Tab-separated table of C-alpha atoms in Angstrom:
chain	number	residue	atom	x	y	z
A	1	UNK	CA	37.105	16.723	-3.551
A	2	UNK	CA	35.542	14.341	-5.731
A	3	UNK	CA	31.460	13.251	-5.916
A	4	UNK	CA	29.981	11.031	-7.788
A	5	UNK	CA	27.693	12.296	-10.509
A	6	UNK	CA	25.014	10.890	-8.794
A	7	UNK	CA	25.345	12.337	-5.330
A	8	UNK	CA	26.204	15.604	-7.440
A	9	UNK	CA	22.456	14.589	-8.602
A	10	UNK	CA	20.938	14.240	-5.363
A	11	UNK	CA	22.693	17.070	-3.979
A	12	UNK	CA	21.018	19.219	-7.223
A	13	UNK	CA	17.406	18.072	-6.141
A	14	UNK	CA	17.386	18.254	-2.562
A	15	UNK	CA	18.364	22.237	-3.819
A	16	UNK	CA	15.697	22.846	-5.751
A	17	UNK	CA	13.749	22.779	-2.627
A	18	UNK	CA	11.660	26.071	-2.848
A	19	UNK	CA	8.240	24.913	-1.809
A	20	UNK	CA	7.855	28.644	-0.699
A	21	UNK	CA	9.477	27.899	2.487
A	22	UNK	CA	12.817	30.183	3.054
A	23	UNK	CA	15.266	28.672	5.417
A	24	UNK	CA	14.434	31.627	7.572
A	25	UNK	CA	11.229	31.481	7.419
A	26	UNK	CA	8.984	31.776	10.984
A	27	UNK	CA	5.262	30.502	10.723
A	28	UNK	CA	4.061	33.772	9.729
A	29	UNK	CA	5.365	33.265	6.240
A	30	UNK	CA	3.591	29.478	6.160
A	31	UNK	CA	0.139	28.597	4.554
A	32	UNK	CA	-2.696	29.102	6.823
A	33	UNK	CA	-3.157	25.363	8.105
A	34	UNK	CA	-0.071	24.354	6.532
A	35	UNK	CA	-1.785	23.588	3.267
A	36	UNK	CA	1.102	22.578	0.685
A	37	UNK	CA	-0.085	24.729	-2.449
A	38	UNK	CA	2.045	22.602	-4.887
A	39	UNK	CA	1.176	19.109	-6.047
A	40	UNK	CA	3.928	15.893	-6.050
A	41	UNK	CA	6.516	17.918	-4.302
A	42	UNK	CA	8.025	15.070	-3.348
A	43	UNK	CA	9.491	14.812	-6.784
A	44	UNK	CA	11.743	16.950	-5.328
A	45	UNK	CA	12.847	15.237	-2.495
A	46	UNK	CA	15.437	11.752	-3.340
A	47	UNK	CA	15.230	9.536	-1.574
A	48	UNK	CA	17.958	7.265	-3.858
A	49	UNK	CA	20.900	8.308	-1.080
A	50	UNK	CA	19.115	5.388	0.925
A	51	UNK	CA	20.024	2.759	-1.467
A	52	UNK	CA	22.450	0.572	-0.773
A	53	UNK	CA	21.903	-2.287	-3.200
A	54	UNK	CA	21.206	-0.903	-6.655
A	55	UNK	CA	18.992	-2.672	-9.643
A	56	UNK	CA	20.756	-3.355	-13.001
A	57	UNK	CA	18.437	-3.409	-15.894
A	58	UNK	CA	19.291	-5.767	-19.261
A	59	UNK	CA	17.056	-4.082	-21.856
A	60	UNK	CA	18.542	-7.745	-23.998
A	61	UNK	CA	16.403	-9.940	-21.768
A	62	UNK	CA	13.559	-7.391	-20.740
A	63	UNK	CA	10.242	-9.078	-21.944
A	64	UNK	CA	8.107	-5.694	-20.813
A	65	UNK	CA	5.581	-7.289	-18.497
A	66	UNK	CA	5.911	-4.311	-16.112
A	67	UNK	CA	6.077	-6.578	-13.137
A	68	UNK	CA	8.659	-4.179	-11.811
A	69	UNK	CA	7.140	-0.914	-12.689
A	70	UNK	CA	3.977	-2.631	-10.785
A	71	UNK	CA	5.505	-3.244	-7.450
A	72	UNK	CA	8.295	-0.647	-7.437
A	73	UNK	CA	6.918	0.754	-3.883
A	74	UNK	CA	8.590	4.371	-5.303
A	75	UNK	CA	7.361	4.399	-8.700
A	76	UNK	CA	11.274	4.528	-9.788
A	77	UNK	CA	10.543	2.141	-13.027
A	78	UNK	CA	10.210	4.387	-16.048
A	79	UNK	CA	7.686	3.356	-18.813
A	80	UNK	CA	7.008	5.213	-21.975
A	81	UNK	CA	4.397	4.375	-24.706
A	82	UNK	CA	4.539	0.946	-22.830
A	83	UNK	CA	7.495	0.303	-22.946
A	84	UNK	CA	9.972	-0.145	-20.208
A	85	UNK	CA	12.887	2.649	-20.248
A	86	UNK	CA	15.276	1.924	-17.198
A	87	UNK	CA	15.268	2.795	-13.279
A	88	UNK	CA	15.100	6.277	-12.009
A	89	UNK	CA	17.795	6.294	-9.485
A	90	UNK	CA	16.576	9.353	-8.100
A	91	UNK	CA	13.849	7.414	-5.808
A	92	UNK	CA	15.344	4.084	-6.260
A	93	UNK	CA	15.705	3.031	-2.267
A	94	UNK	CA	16.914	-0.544	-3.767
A	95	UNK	CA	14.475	-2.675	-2.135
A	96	UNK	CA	15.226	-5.203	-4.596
A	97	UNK	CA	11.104	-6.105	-4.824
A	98	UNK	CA	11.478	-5.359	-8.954
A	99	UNK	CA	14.149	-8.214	-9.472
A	100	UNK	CA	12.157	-10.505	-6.970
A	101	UNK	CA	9.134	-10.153	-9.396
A	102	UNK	CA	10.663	-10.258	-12.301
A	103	UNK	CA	9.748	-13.239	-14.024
A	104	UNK	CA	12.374	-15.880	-12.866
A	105	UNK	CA	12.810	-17.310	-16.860
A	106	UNK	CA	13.467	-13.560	-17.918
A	107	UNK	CA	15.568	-12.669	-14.773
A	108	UNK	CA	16.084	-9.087	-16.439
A	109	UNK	CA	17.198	-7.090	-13.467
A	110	UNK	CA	20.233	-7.746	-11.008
A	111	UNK	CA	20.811	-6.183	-7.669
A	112	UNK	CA	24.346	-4.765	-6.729
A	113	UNK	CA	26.053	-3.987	-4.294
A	114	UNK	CA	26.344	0.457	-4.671
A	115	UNK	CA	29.926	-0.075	-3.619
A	116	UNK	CA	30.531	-1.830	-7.189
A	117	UNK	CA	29.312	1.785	-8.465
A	118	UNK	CA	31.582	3.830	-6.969
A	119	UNK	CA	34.699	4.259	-9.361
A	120	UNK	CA	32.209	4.379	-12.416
A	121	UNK	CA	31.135	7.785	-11.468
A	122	UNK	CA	33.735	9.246	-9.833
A	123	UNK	CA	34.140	12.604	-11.778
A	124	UNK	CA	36.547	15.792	-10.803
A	125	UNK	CA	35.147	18.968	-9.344
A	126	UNK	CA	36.094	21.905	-11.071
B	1	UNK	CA	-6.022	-4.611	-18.474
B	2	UNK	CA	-2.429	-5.309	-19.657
B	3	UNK	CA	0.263	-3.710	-17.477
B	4	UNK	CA	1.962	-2.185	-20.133
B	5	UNK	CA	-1.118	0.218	-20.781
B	6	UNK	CA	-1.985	0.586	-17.249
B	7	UNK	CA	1.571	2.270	-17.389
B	8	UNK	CA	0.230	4.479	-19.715
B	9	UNK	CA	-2.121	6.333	-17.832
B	10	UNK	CA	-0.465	9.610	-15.575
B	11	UNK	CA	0.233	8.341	-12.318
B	12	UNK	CA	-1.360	10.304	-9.243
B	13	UNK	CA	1.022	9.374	-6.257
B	14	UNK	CA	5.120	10.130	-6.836
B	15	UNK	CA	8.450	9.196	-5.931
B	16	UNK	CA	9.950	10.780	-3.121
B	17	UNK	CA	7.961	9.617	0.011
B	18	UNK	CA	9.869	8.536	2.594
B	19	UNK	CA	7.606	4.850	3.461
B	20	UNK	CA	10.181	2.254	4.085
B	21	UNK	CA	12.172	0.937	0.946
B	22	UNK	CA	9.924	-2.300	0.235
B	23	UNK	CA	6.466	-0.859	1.606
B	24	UNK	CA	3.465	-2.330	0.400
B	25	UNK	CA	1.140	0.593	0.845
B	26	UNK	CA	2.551	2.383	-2.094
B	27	UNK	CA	1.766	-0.438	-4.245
B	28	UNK	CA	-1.744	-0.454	-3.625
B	29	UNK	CA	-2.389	3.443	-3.797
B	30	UNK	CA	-0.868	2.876	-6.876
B	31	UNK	CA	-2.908	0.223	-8.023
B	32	UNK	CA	-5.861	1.770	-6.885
B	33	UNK	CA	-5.869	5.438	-8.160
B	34	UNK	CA	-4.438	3.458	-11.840
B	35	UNK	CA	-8.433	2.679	-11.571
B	36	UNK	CA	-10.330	5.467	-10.894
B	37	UNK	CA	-11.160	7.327	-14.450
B	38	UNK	CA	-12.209	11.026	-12.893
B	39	UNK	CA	-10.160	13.533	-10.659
B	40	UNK	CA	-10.123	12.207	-6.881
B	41	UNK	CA	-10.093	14.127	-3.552
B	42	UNK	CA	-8.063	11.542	-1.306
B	43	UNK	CA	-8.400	12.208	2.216
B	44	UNK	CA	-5.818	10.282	4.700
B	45	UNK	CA	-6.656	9.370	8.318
B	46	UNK	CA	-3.265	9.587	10.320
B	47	UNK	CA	-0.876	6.463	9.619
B	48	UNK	CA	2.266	5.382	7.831
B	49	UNK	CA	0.773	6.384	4.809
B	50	UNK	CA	-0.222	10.132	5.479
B	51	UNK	CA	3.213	10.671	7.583
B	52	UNK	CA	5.363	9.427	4.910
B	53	UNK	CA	3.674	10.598	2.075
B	54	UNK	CA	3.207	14.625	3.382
B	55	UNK	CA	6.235	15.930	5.295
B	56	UNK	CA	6.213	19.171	5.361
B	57	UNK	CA	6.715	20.513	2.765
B	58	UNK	CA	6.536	17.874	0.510
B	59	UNK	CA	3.690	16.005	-0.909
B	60	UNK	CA	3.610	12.373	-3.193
B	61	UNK	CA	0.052	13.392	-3.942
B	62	UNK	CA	-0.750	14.996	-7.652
B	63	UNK	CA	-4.661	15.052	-6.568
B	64	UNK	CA	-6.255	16.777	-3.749
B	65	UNK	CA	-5.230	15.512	-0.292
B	66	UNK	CA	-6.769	16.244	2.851
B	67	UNK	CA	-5.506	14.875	6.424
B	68	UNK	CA	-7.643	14.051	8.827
B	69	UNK	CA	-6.784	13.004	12.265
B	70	UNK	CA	-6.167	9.377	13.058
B	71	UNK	CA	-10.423	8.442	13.711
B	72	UNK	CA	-12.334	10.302	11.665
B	73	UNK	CA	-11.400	10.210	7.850
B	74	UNK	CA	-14.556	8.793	6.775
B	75	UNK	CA	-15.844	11.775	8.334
B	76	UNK	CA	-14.407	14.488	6.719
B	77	UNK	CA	-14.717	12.908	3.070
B	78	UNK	CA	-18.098	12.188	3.979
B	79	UNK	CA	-18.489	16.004	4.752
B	80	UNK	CA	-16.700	16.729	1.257
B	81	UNK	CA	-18.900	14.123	-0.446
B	82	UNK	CA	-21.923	15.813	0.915
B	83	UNK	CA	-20.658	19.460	-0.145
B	84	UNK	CA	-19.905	18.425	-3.398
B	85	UNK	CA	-23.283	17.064	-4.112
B	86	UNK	CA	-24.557	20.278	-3.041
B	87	UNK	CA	-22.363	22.437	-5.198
B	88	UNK	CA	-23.374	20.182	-8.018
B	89	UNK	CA	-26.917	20.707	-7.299
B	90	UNK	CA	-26.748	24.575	-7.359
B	91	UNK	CA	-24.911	23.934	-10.701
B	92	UNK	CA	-21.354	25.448	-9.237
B	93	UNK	CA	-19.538	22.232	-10.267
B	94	UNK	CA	-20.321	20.022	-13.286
B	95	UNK	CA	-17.441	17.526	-13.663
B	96	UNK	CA	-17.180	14.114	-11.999
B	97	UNK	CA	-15.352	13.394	-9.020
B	98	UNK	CA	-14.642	10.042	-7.197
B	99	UNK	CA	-13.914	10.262	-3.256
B	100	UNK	CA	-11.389	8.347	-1.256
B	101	UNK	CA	-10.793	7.678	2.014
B	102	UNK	CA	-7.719	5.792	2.884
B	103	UNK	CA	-6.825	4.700	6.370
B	104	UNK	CA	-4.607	2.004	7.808
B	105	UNK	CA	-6.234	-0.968	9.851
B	106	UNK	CA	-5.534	1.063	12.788
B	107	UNK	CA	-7.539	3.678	11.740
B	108	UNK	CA	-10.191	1.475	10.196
B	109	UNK	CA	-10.471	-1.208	12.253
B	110	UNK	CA	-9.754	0.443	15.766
B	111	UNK	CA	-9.980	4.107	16.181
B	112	UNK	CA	-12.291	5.135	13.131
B	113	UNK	CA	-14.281	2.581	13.202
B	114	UNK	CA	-17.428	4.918	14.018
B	115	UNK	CA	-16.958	7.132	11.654
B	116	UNK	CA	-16.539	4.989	8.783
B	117	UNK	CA	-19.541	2.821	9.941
B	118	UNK	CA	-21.335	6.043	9.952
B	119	UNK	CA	-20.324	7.528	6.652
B	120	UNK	CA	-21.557	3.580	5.392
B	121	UNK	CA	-25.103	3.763	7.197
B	122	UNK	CA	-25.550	7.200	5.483
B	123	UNK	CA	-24.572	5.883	2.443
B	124	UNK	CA	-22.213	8.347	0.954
B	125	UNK	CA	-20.516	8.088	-2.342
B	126	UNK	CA	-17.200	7.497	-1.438
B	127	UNK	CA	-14.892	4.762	-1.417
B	128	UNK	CA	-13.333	3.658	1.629
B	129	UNK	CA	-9.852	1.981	1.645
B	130	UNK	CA	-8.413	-0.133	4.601
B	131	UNK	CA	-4.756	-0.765	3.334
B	132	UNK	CA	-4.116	-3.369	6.443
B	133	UNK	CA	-0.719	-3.862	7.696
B	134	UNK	CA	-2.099	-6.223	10.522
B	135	UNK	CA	-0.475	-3.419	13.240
B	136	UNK	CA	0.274	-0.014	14.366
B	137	UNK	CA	3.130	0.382	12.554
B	138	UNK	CA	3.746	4.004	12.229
B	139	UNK	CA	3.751	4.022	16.034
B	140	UNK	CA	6.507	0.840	16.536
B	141	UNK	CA	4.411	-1.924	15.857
B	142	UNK	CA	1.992	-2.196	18.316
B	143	UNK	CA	-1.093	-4.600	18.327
B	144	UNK	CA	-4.188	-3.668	16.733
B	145	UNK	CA	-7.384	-5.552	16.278
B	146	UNK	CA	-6.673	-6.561	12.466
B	147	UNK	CA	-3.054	-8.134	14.219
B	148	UNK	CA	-3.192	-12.535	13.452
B	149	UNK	CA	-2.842	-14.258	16.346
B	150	UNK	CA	0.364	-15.754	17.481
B	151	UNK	CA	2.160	-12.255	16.055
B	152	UNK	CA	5.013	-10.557	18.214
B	153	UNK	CA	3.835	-6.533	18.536
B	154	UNK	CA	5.437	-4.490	20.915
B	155	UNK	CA	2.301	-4.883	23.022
B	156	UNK	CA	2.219	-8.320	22.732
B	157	UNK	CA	5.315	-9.013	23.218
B	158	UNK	CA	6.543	-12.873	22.621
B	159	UNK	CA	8.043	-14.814	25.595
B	160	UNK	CA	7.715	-16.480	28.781
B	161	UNK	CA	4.150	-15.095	29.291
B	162	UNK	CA	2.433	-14.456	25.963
B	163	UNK	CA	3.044	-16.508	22.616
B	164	UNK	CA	2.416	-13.350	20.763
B	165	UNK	CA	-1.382	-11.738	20.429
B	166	UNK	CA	-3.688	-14.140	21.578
B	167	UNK	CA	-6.549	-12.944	19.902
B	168	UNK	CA	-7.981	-13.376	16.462
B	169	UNK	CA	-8.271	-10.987	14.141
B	170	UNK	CA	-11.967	-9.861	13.685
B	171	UNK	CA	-13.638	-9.860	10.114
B	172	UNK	CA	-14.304	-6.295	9.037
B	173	UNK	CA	-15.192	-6.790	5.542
B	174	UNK	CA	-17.686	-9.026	7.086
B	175	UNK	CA	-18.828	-6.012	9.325
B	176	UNK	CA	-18.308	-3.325	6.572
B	177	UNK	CA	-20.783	-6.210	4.659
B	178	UNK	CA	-23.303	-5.998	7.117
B	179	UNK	CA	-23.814	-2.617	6.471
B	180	UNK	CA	-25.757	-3.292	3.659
B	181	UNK	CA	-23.568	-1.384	1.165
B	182	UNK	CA	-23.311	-2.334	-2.412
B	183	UNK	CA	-20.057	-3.279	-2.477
B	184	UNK	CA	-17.433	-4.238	0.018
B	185	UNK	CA	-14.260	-6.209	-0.985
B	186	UNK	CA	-11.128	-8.148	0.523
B	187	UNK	CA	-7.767	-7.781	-1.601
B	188	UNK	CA	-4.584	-8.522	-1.616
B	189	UNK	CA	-1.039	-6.086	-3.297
B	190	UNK	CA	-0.284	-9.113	-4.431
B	191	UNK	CA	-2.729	-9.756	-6.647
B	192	UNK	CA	-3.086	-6.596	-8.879
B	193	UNK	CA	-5.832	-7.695	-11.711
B	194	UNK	CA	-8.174	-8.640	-8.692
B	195	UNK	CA	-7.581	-5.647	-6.881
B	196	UNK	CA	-8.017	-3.355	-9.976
B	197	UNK	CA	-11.073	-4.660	-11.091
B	198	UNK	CA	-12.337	-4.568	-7.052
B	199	UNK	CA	-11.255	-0.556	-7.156
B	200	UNK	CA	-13.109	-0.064	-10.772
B	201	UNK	CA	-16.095	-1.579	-9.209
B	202	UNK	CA	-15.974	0.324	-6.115
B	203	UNK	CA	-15.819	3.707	-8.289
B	204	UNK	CA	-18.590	2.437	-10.647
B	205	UNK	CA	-21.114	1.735	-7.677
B	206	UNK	CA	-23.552	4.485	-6.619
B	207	UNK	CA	-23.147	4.579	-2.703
B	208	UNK	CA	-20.180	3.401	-0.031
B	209	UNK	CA	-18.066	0.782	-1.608
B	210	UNK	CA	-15.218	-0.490	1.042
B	211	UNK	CA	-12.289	-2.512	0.170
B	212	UNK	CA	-9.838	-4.114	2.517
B	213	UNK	CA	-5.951	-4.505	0.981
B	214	UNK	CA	-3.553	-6.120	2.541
B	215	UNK	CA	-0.182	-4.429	2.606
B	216	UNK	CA	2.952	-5.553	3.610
B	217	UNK	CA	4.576	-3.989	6.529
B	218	UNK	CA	8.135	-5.533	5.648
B	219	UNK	CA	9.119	-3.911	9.003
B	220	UNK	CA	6.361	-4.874	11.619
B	221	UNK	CA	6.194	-8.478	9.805
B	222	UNK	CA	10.145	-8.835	9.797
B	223	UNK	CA	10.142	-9.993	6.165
B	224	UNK	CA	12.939	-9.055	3.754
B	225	UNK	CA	12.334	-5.683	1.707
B	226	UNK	CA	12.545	-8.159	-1.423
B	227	UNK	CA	9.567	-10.307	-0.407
B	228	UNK	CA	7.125	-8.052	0.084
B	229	UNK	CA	5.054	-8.810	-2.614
B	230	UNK	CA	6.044	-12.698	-2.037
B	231	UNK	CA	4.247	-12.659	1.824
B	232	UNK	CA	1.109	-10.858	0.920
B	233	UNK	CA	0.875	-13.714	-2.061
B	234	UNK	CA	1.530	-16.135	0.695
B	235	UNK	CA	-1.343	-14.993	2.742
B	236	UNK	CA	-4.162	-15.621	-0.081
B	237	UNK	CA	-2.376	-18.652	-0.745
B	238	UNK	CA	-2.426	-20.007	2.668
B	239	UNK	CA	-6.524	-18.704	3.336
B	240	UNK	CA	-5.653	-16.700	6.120
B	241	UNK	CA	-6.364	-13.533	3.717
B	242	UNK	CA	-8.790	-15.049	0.860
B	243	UNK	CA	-9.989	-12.783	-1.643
B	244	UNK	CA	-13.558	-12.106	-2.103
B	245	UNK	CA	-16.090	-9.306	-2.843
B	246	UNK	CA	-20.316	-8.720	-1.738
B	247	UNK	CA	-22.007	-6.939	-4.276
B	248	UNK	CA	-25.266	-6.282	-3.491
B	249	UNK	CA	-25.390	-8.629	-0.634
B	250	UNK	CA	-24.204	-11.346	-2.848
B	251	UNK	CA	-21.149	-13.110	-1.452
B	252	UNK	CA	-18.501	-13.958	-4.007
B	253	UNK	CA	-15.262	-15.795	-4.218
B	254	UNK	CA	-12.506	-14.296	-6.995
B	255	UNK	CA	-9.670	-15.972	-5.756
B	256	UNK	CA	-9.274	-19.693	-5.081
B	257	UNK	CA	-6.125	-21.312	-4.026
B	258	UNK	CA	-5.388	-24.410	-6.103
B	259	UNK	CA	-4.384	-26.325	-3.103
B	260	UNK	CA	-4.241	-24.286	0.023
B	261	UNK	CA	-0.880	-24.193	1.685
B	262	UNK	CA	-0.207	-25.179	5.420
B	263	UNK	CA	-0.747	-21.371	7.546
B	264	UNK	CA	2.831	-22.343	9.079
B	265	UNK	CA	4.600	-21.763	5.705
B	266	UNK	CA	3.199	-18.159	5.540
B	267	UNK	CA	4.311	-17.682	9.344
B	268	UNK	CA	7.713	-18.961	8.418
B	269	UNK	CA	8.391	-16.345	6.132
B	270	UNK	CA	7.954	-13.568	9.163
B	271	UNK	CA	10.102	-12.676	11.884
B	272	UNK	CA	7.337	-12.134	13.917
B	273	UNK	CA	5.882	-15.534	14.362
B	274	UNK	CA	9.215	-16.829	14.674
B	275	UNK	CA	8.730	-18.199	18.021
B	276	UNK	CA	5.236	-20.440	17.281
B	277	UNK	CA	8.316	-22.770	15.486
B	278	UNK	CA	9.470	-23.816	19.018
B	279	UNK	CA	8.466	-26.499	20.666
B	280	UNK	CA	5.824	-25.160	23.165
B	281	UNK	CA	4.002	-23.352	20.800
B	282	UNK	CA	2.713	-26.336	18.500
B	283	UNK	CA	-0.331	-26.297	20.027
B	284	UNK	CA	-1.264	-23.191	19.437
B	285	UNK	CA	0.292	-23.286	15.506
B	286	UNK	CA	-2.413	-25.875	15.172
B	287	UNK	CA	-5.490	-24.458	16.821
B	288	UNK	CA	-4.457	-21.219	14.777
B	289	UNK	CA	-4.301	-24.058	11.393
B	290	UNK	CA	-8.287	-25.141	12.521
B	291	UNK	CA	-9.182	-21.586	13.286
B	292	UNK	CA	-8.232	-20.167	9.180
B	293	UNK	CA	-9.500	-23.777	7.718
B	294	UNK	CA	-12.971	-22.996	9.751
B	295	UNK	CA	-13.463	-19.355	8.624
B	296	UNK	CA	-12.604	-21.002	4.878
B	297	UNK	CA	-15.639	-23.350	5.343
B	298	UNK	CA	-17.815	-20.492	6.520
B	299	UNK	CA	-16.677	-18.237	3.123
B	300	UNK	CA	-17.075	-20.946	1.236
B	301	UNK	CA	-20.846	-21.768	2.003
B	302	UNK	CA	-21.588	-17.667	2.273
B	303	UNK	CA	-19.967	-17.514	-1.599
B	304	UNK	CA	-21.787	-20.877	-2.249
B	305	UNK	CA	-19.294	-22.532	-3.529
């Protein structure tokens, strides 16, 4: 069986899933008014298996206006010190709203098809 | 402030929601929290933004989140408001805290109308947030009263009887205005710098401060994902959603279009006006047309421009 790192990813985080909830859990073992006691758990939930157009990033032609980090609806666009680092596929649901606003003169980021992906990644279980 | 710094700051609202790829909403919590300076309680009236962002047991929010029920968020963070000033009072809590209370138009407009006009009247510190998606869209797109007329909802359903709602809209920053408050504002996602500066102000002001953003719905509108931020520009630029603020009862204008752009190209870019483009619906495209250049007049002599 093969997976592609990135599914092997996905597959990792939607594991890590241990918001005190046990699969067998009954409501006895939940918060009192289902209060979640954790903040930004949804870090832990991808939703980057919904993607099926994907955002290619050239650092070459990247002028760093942070247009797409802006408007990135799942805050996917990773900035450090200012500067713009790459996508986080993670969350990425490849809207395609970062390469719309992208400044057409800079036209640093390309959607493609995930299909085009597929081979790249493909590594060997086991 | 330049993006790159705003970038800077810890963001408050994560990845991992499950809104629609190519939601507005996300954009403008994002903008809006990027411009509050002190820890914030956010509390959520029922809507696509509290069901997407808290499934059980998952949360997008890294501040304190409370869910109300769909009518009465301005309510409950008028309740916290109110304990907190007490608590401060008796010396029990000494830091700074802003308030939030975000609702869809839905549940600002419509069903919590009351309770936000109350938590206004009484004037607490809090600020309210309308992100308007012009619909019921966490439901399946059903009309509500912040819906443009002409637009296909499920309960106005375009065809043989109805061209779409055939109602207007009604003004609730106007309303929300009326109240007296020191600062109400209408925003756009599209327009970031305006809508950050509106939020900073909004924190700054001692009282209710109310801001209305419009969001793209990408779904209930039947735009492209892509163009999300695209259509929400297209409504400022067209008048039917100008951008303005009343501080202090002072009508202002921040945003004016260098030459206004026909209301039909804004329709064309949604499915659901698609069928005011046939031929029996001119009519109505064009009293729609005299309907946003009329309310433009009327903004334009309350801003004094």
């Amino acid at each position: 069986m093969t997976l592609s790192s990135q599914t092997k990813n996905l597959l990792k985080v939607h594991q890590q899933v241990n918001v005190n909830i046990e699969p067998n859990a009954g409501w006895r073992d939940l918060p009192i008014g289902g209060v979640i006691p954790q903040a930004g758990t949804a870090t832990q939930f991808a939703t980057g298996d919904w993607r099926t157009i994907r955002p290619v990033w050239s650092k070459e032609k990247c002028i760093n206006c942070h247009r797409c980090w802006l408007y990135c609806p799942d805050m996917s666009w990773i900035s450090e010190n200012g500067q713009i680092q790459g996508v986080d596929l993670t969350y990425c649901k490849g809207c395609g709203i970062c390469a719309n606003v992208c400044p057409a003169k800079v036209h640093a980021i390309e959607m493609h098809p995930e299909d085009n992906f597929k081979d790249d990644e493909v590594v060997k279980e086991g | 402030m330049a993006l790159p710094d705003l970038a800077k700051k810890p963001q408050r609202f994560t990845g991992g929601h499950r809104a629609c790829a190519g939601c507005g909403f996300p954009v403008t919590i994002k903008i809006i929290l990027q411009a509050a300076e002190n820890p914030v309680v956010v509390g959520c009236a029922t809507g696509c933004m509290e069901v997407t962002s808290t499934i059980y047991p998952y949360t997008a929010w890294r501040c304190s989140f409370i869910h109300t029920a769909f009518e009465n968020a301005a309510a409950t963070m008028s309740g916290v408001e109110a304990a907190y000033r007490s608590l401060k009072r008796q010396g029990k809590i000494d830091k700074d805290i802003d308030f939030i209370a975000f609702g869809g138009d839905g549940g600002t407009y419509d069903i919590g109308l009351q309770a936000l006009s109350g938590a206004m009247e009484r004037g607490h510190k809090l600020v309210y947030v309308c992100y308007n998606n012009q619909g019921y869209m966490n439901t399946g797109i059903q009309r509500s009263s912040a819906t443009p007329r002409g637009a296909n909802t499920t309960t106005t359903p375009a065809g043989t009887h109805l061209p779409g709602k055939p109602q207007y809209p009604k003004d609730l920053t106007a309303i929300m205005a009326a109240h007296g408050i020191p600062y109400a504002a209408q925003a756009s996602m599209s327009h970031w710098n305006d809508l950050y500066r509106k939020a900073q102000k909004a924190f700054a002001v001692d009282g209710p401060a109310f801001l209305n953003v419009l969001s793209t719905c990408r779904l209930g509108w039947a735009t492209a994902p892509e163009d999300t931020v695209d259509v929400a520009e297209g409504a400022v630029q067209c008048n039917v959603w100008p951008l303005f603020e009343v501080e202090n009862g002072k009508w202002k204008l921040t945003f004016k279009p260098k030459k206004p752009l026909p209301v039909a190209d804004w329709m064309k870019q949604q499915g659901r006006f698609k069928h005011l483009f046939q031929s029996d619906n001119t009519e109505l495209l064009e009293s729609i047309q005299r309907q946003v250049d009329e309310d433009w007049q009327r903004l334009l002599e309350l801003c004094g421009e």
